[in-house]
Amino acid sequence: MAAASPPPPVQLVAALRAARRVAVLTGAGVSAESGVPTFRDAQTGLWAEFDPLELATPAAFARNPRRVWDWYAMRRDMVGRVAPNPAHVALADLEKRIPEFLLVTQNVDGLHQRAGSRRVVELHGNITRVRCSREGTPVFRWSDDDVDAPPRCASCGAFLRPDVVWFEEMLPADALGAAEDAASRCDVLLVVGTSAEVYPAAALPILARRRGALVVEVNTETTPLSAQADYALRGPAGVVLPALVAAVRGDAASTP
Ligand code: BV8
């Protein structure tokens, strides 16, 4: 039985119904109820077992490529075994109801697209994709014969790597540009399941607020953004978002 969440604020529902442009920024918390560990939740966070500087940086890959490859292969397998949760589904539904909508995600699990979201920008890449570490070309099939090294690119022999943005790597310029444009022009920005600590993604809510958007945080905890948000909806995204979108839809059960 899903936990009940307090009804969404009436003014927020009205603002979403009237909004022409809505942007959403999601982080690992939106996938938590799908069973994907988050990065910073101490008891379950991916980083609890691994030091990010050990695994998610170019230097880590240069130092121990097979170890980094194996960590991403384990996470790719895990992501293949989980499913979108009601939070992902609610955001895909909301997209259909807003004239201009963009979902900007820091997540690399591809669950938004699997839930039906179409207008998605992946700031940090996608763990289900692999690319040549030298040419950057996407690679779909590879032979993994050397247990001490990642698979190699068939055309140039360089190691393959996950198609994600590591720490100290630049974000894809087109993705970041689209995200900044959406944040600066939206009427409402929903910020869902992020600790708001990783930049430049964490700067997007600040940009939106400066440009006059209504900023709404959905999180189980308080974050550095909470005090600056117009609404801080405290609770699991898989409960809060379906209730919010049902109220925007005008479901009889949800309108107070
Ligand atoms: C860059 C892919 C230029 C890999 C990831 C200032 C300006 C610019 C850069 C920096 C800066 N200060 C520091 C930097 C450098 C760095 C940075 O931000 N470091 C942090 C640690 C301070 N940024 C970078 O390096 C970026 N590149 O800026 O290039 C440059 C060049 C050279 C030198 C310096 C800079 C690249 C950042 C991208 C890194 N790659 N992912 C991989 O996945 O392995 S980031 C990784 O963290 C994930 O993408 C993840 O999404 C992201 C952020 O974490 P969150 O999503 O927020 O997840 P987290 O676990 O932290 O929080 C979960 C939240 O959900 C919590 O609040 C929790 O309460 C909540 N929650 C839990 N359950 C639920 C829930 N909420 C709702 N419902 C629930 N059920």
XYZ file of C-alpha atoms and ligand atoms in Angstrom:
336
model
C 0.000 0.000 0.000
C 1.693 3.222 -1.106
C 2.218 5.732 1.693
C -0.175 8.662 1.548
C 1.267 12.114 1.110
C -0.435 15.362 2.128
C -2.445 16.873 -0.754
C -0.263 19.132 -2.932
C -0.615 22.872 -2.238
C -3.558 24.257 -4.194
C -1.552 27.252 -5.451
C 1.135 24.934 -6.796
C -1.435 22.834 -8.660
C -2.921 26.016 -10.134
C 0.537 27.243 -11.161
C 1.284 23.963 -12.946
C -2.095 23.995 -14.694
C -1.443 27.568 -15.891
C 2.221 26.983 -16.775
C 3.292 27.223 -20.397
C 6.880 26.092 -19.702
C 7.838 23.482 -17.084
C 11.345 22.126 -16.522
C 12.323 19.249 -14.267
C 15.746 18.448 -12.797
C 16.098 14.924 -11.415
C 18.810 13.167 -9.454
C 19.439 9.710 -8.102
C 16.550 9.978 -5.602
C 13.949 9.656 -8.388
C 15.290 6.146 -9.108
C 15.676 5.106 -5.461
C 12.224 3.468 -5.385
C 13.206 1.446 -8.443
C 15.965 -0.085 -6.327
C 18.855 1.897 -7.832
C 21.164 2.937 -4.966
C 21.685 6.696 -4.698
C 25.111 8.300 -4.536
C 25.058 9.861 -1.132
C 22.581 8.019 1.055
C 25.072 6.756 3.601
C 23.377 3.438 4.305
C 22.833 2.447 0.664
C 24.646 5.002 -1.474
C 26.865 3.686 -4.227
C 29.651 5.821 -2.818
C 29.297 4.178 0.599
C 31.198 1.189 -0.776
C 33.317 3.000 -3.323
C 35.221 6.267 -3.273
C 34.004 8.303 -6.270
C 37.544 9.498 -6.854
C 38.485 5.830 -7.091
C 36.027 5.115 -9.853
C 34.241 8.026 -11.554
C 37.170 10.136 -12.838
C 39.477 9.967 -15.884
C 42.454 9.508 -13.536
C 40.783 6.461 -11.953
C 40.224 4.980 -15.410
C 43.841 5.655 -16.390
C 45.083 4.137 -13.115
C 42.890 1.017 -13.062
C 40.792 0.742 -16.244
C 39.516 -2.773 -15.605
C 38.297 -1.948 -12.114
C 36.359 1.063 -13.412
C 35.028 -0.984 -16.346
C 33.831 -3.729 -13.968
C 32.082 -1.246 -11.643
C 30.143 0.207 -14.555
C 29.392 -3.268 -15.970
C 27.908 -4.227 -12.575
C 25.804 -1.058 -12.508
C 24.728 -1.538 -16.165
C 23.550 -5.053 -15.324
C 21.685 -3.756 -12.249
C 19.961 -1.014 -14.224
C 18.883 -3.635 -16.784
C 17.118 -5.556 -14.011
C 15.101 -2.670 -12.494
C 11.995 -0.887 -13.766
C 10.731 2.694 -13.739
C 8.767 3.566 -10.585
C 5.606 5.747 -10.189
C 7.782 8.882 -10.011
C 9.156 8.273 -13.518
C 5.658 7.451 -14.796
C 4.159 10.614 -13.252
C 6.781 12.802 -14.953
C 6.098 11.124 -18.308
C 2.372 11.867 -17.790
C 3.038 15.485 -16.788
C 5.028 16.044 -19.986
C 1.877 15.368 -22.035
C -0.012 18.112 -20.211
C 2.450 21.000 -20.553
C 2.972 22.952 -23.820
C 6.757 23.291 -23.371
C 8.361 20.648 -21.150
C 11.935 19.493 -20.619
C 13.182 16.828 -18.231
C 16.841 17.349 -17.341
C 18.358 14.390 -15.539
C 21.664 13.845 -13.771
C 20.879 10.138 -13.767
C 22.544 7.737 -16.153
C 20.048 4.852 -15.771
C 17.726 5.635 -18.711
C 14.621 5.001 -16.565
C 12.876 8.251 -17.588
C 12.902 7.192 -21.236
C 11.756 3.684 -20.313
C 8.807 5.262 -18.424
C 7.762 7.123 -21.591
C 9.402 10.542 -21.145
C 10.314 11.956 -24.564
C 11.785 15.408 -23.900
C 14.799 14.236 -21.854
C 18.294 15.755 -21.578
C 20.950 13.544 -19.960
C 23.517 15.868 -18.371
C 25.799 13.036 -17.234
C 25.373 10.547 -20.079
C 23.871 7.072 -19.976
C 25.395 3.979 -18.375
C 23.726 1.647 -20.882
C 25.854 3.182 -23.666
C 29.534 2.377 -24.266
C 31.982 4.356 -26.411
C 35.564 4.221 -27.643
C 37.704 6.135 -25.132
C 39.778 7.612 -27.981
C 37.400 8.162 -30.908
C 34.232 8.705 -28.854
C 32.251 6.532 -31.249
C 29.367 4.519 -29.766
C 30.062 0.774 -29.538
C 27.233 -1.768 -29.306
C 29.059 -5.088 -29.362
C 32.451 -6.044 -27.969
C 34.472 -9.108 -27.014
C 35.614 -9.138 -23.400
C 38.563 -11.534 -23.494
C 41.083 -9.881 -21.196
C 40.107 -10.032 -17.492
C 42.873 -7.504 -16.726
C 41.790 -4.806 -19.156
C 38.531 -3.376 -20.548
C 37.398 -4.503 -24.017
C 39.120 -2.628 -26.848
C 37.731 -0.665 -29.770
C 37.702 -2.862 -32.899
C 38.801 0.001 -35.127
C 41.545 1.731 -33.115
C 42.384 -0.630 -30.234
C 41.783 1.940 -27.458
C 39.894 0.857 -24.327
C 36.122 1.083 -24.354
C 34.519 3.178 -21.585
C 31.014 3.919 -20.278
C 29.297 6.817 -22.081
C 28.956 8.869 -18.876
C 30.433 12.186 -17.696
C 33.035 11.578 -14.993
C 33.992 14.124 -12.348
C 36.362 16.722 -13.841
C 34.956 16.040 -17.319
C 32.974 18.689 -19.153
C 29.270 18.077 -19.592
C 28.056 17.736 -23.195
C 27.730 21.377 -24.341
C 24.418 20.795 -26.142
C 22.854 19.093 -23.109
C 24.036 21.748 -20.667
C 22.949 24.507 -23.039
C 19.452 23.043 -23.393
C 19.206 22.614 -19.616
C 20.302 26.200 -18.911
C 17.894 27.536 -21.536
C 14.994 25.577 -20.024
C 15.900 26.646 -16.469
C 16.113 30.311 -17.473
C 12.792 30.338 -19.352
C 10.519 28.013 -17.378
C 7.518 29.120 -15.327
C 7.966 26.213 -12.898
C 11.068 24.119 -12.135
C 10.556 20.809 -10.300
C 13.753 19.596 -8.590
C 13.336 15.928 -7.707
C 15.616 13.612 -5.740
C 18.913 15.461 -5.863
C 21.258 16.494 -3.069
C 21.974 19.630 -5.150
C 25.723 19.233 -4.595
C 27.075 18.342 -8.030
C 27.847 21.240 -10.374
C 27.100 22.604 -12.863
C 23.690 20.801 -12.537
C 23.185 22.230 -9.042
C 23.381 25.746 -10.487
C 20.225 25.212 -12.582
C 17.673 25.830 -9.769
C 19.557 28.997 -8.809
C 19.347 30.195 -12.419
C 15.629 29.379 -12.603
C 14.903 31.230 -9.374
C 16.892 34.249 -10.482
C 14.797 34.354 -13.670
C 11.557 34.292 -11.665
C 10.513 30.648 -11.945
C 8.559 28.914 -9.207
C 11.029 26.377 -7.749
C 9.608 23.190 -6.220
C 11.775 20.641 -4.446
C 10.660 17.020 -3.978
C 12.986 15.192 -1.607
C 12.876 12.894 1.405
C 15.465 15.124 3.133
C 16.438 18.780 3.451
C 19.110 19.910 0.981
C 21.054 23.156 0.375
C 18.252 24.065 -2.061
C 15.332 23.547 0.360
C 15.508 27.002 1.963
C 15.513 28.694 -1.450
C 12.655 26.687 -2.950
C 9.138 28.136 -3.096
C 7.797 24.701 -2.151
C 9.728 21.915 -0.439
C 7.529 18.820 -0.741
C 8.972 16.359 1.742
C 8.451 12.698 0.854
C 9.382 9.951 -1.599
C 9.134 11.014 -5.228
C 7.161 7.841 -6.012
C 4.394 9.091 -3.702
C 4.594 12.892 -3.995
C 4.778 13.139 -7.800
C 1.810 10.858 -8.638
C -0.328 12.871 -6.174
C 0.844 16.169 -7.684
C 0.240 15.083 -11.280
C -3.168 13.598 -10.389
C -4.134 16.976 -8.905
C -2.911 18.758 -12.056
C -5.001 16.287 -14.114
C -7.929 17.199 -11.889
C -8.657 13.656 -10.717
C -11.693 13.872 -8.482
C -9.994 11.810 -5.791
C -7.094 14.208 -5.542
C -8.644 17.665 -5.578
C -9.250 18.795 -1.979
C 32.613 19.817 -14.525
C 28.010 10.120 -13.931
C 34.257 21.288 -15.408
C 29.030 9.121 -13.482
C 28.137 11.965 -12.303
C 31.762 24.222 -9.427
C 31.554 24.469 -10.779
C 31.869 23.497 -11.719
C 32.393 22.257 -11.304
C 32.593 22.041 -9.958
C 32.291 22.996 -9.033
N 32.612 22.498 -7.809
C 33.084 21.242 -7.934
C 33.089 20.939 -9.239
C 33.518 19.670 -9.782
C 32.438 18.594 -9.785
C 31.479 18.654 -8.623
O 30.403 19.220 -8.709
N 31.856 17.999 -7.529
C 30.975 17.915 -6.383
C 31.196 16.558 -5.709
C 31.263 19.078 -5.475
N 31.703 18.656 -11.009
C 32.223 18.045 -12.095
O 33.316 17.507 -12.087
C 31.411 18.091 -13.362
N 32.249 18.525 -14.442
O 32.223 20.659 -13.779
O 33.527 20.068 -15.557
C 35.504 20.955 -14.631
C 36.603 20.485 -15.324
C 37.780 20.182 -14.597
C 37.825 20.345 -13.201
C 36.680 20.799 -12.506
C 35.512 21.099 -13.226
C 30.924 16.692 -13.739
C 29.874 16.211 -12.784
C 29.265 14.884 -13.291
C 29.848 13.722 -12.524
N 29.160 12.476 -12.930
N 27.500 10.870 -12.759
C 28.398 8.006 -12.688
O 27.160 7.983 -12.524
O 29.160 7.112 -12.245
S 27.549 12.768 -10.944
C 26.613 11.719 -9.974
O 26.196 12.531 -8.852
C 25.295 11.221 -10.579
O 25.045 11.657 -11.889
C 24.262 11.818 -9.635
O 23.052 12.075 -10.190
C 24.963 13.068 -9.292
C 24.417 13.973 -8.245
O 23.977 13.231 -7.155
P 22.387 13.143 -6.918
O 21.716 12.751 -8.181
O 21.936 14.392 -6.292
O 22.301 11.917 -5.968
P 22.615 11.921 -4.405
O 22.765 10.501 -3.973
O 23.695 12.930 -4.107
O 21.289 12.524 -3.747
C 20.098 11.779 -3.812
C 19.041 12.695 -3.243
O 17.777 12.045 -3.377
C 19.246 13.002 -1.771
O 18.982 14.373 -1.540
C 18.174 12.122 -1.077
O 17.664 12.767 0.085
C 17.109 12.083 -2.144
N 16.254 10.905 -2.134
C 16.591 9.635 -1.789
N 15.504 8.819 -1.977
C 14.498 9.604 -2.457
C 14.969 10.928 -2.543
N 14.192 11.946 -2.981
C 12.922 11.649 -3.344
N 12.399 10.399 -3.291
C 13.148 9.370 -2.851
N 12.614 8.132 -2.782
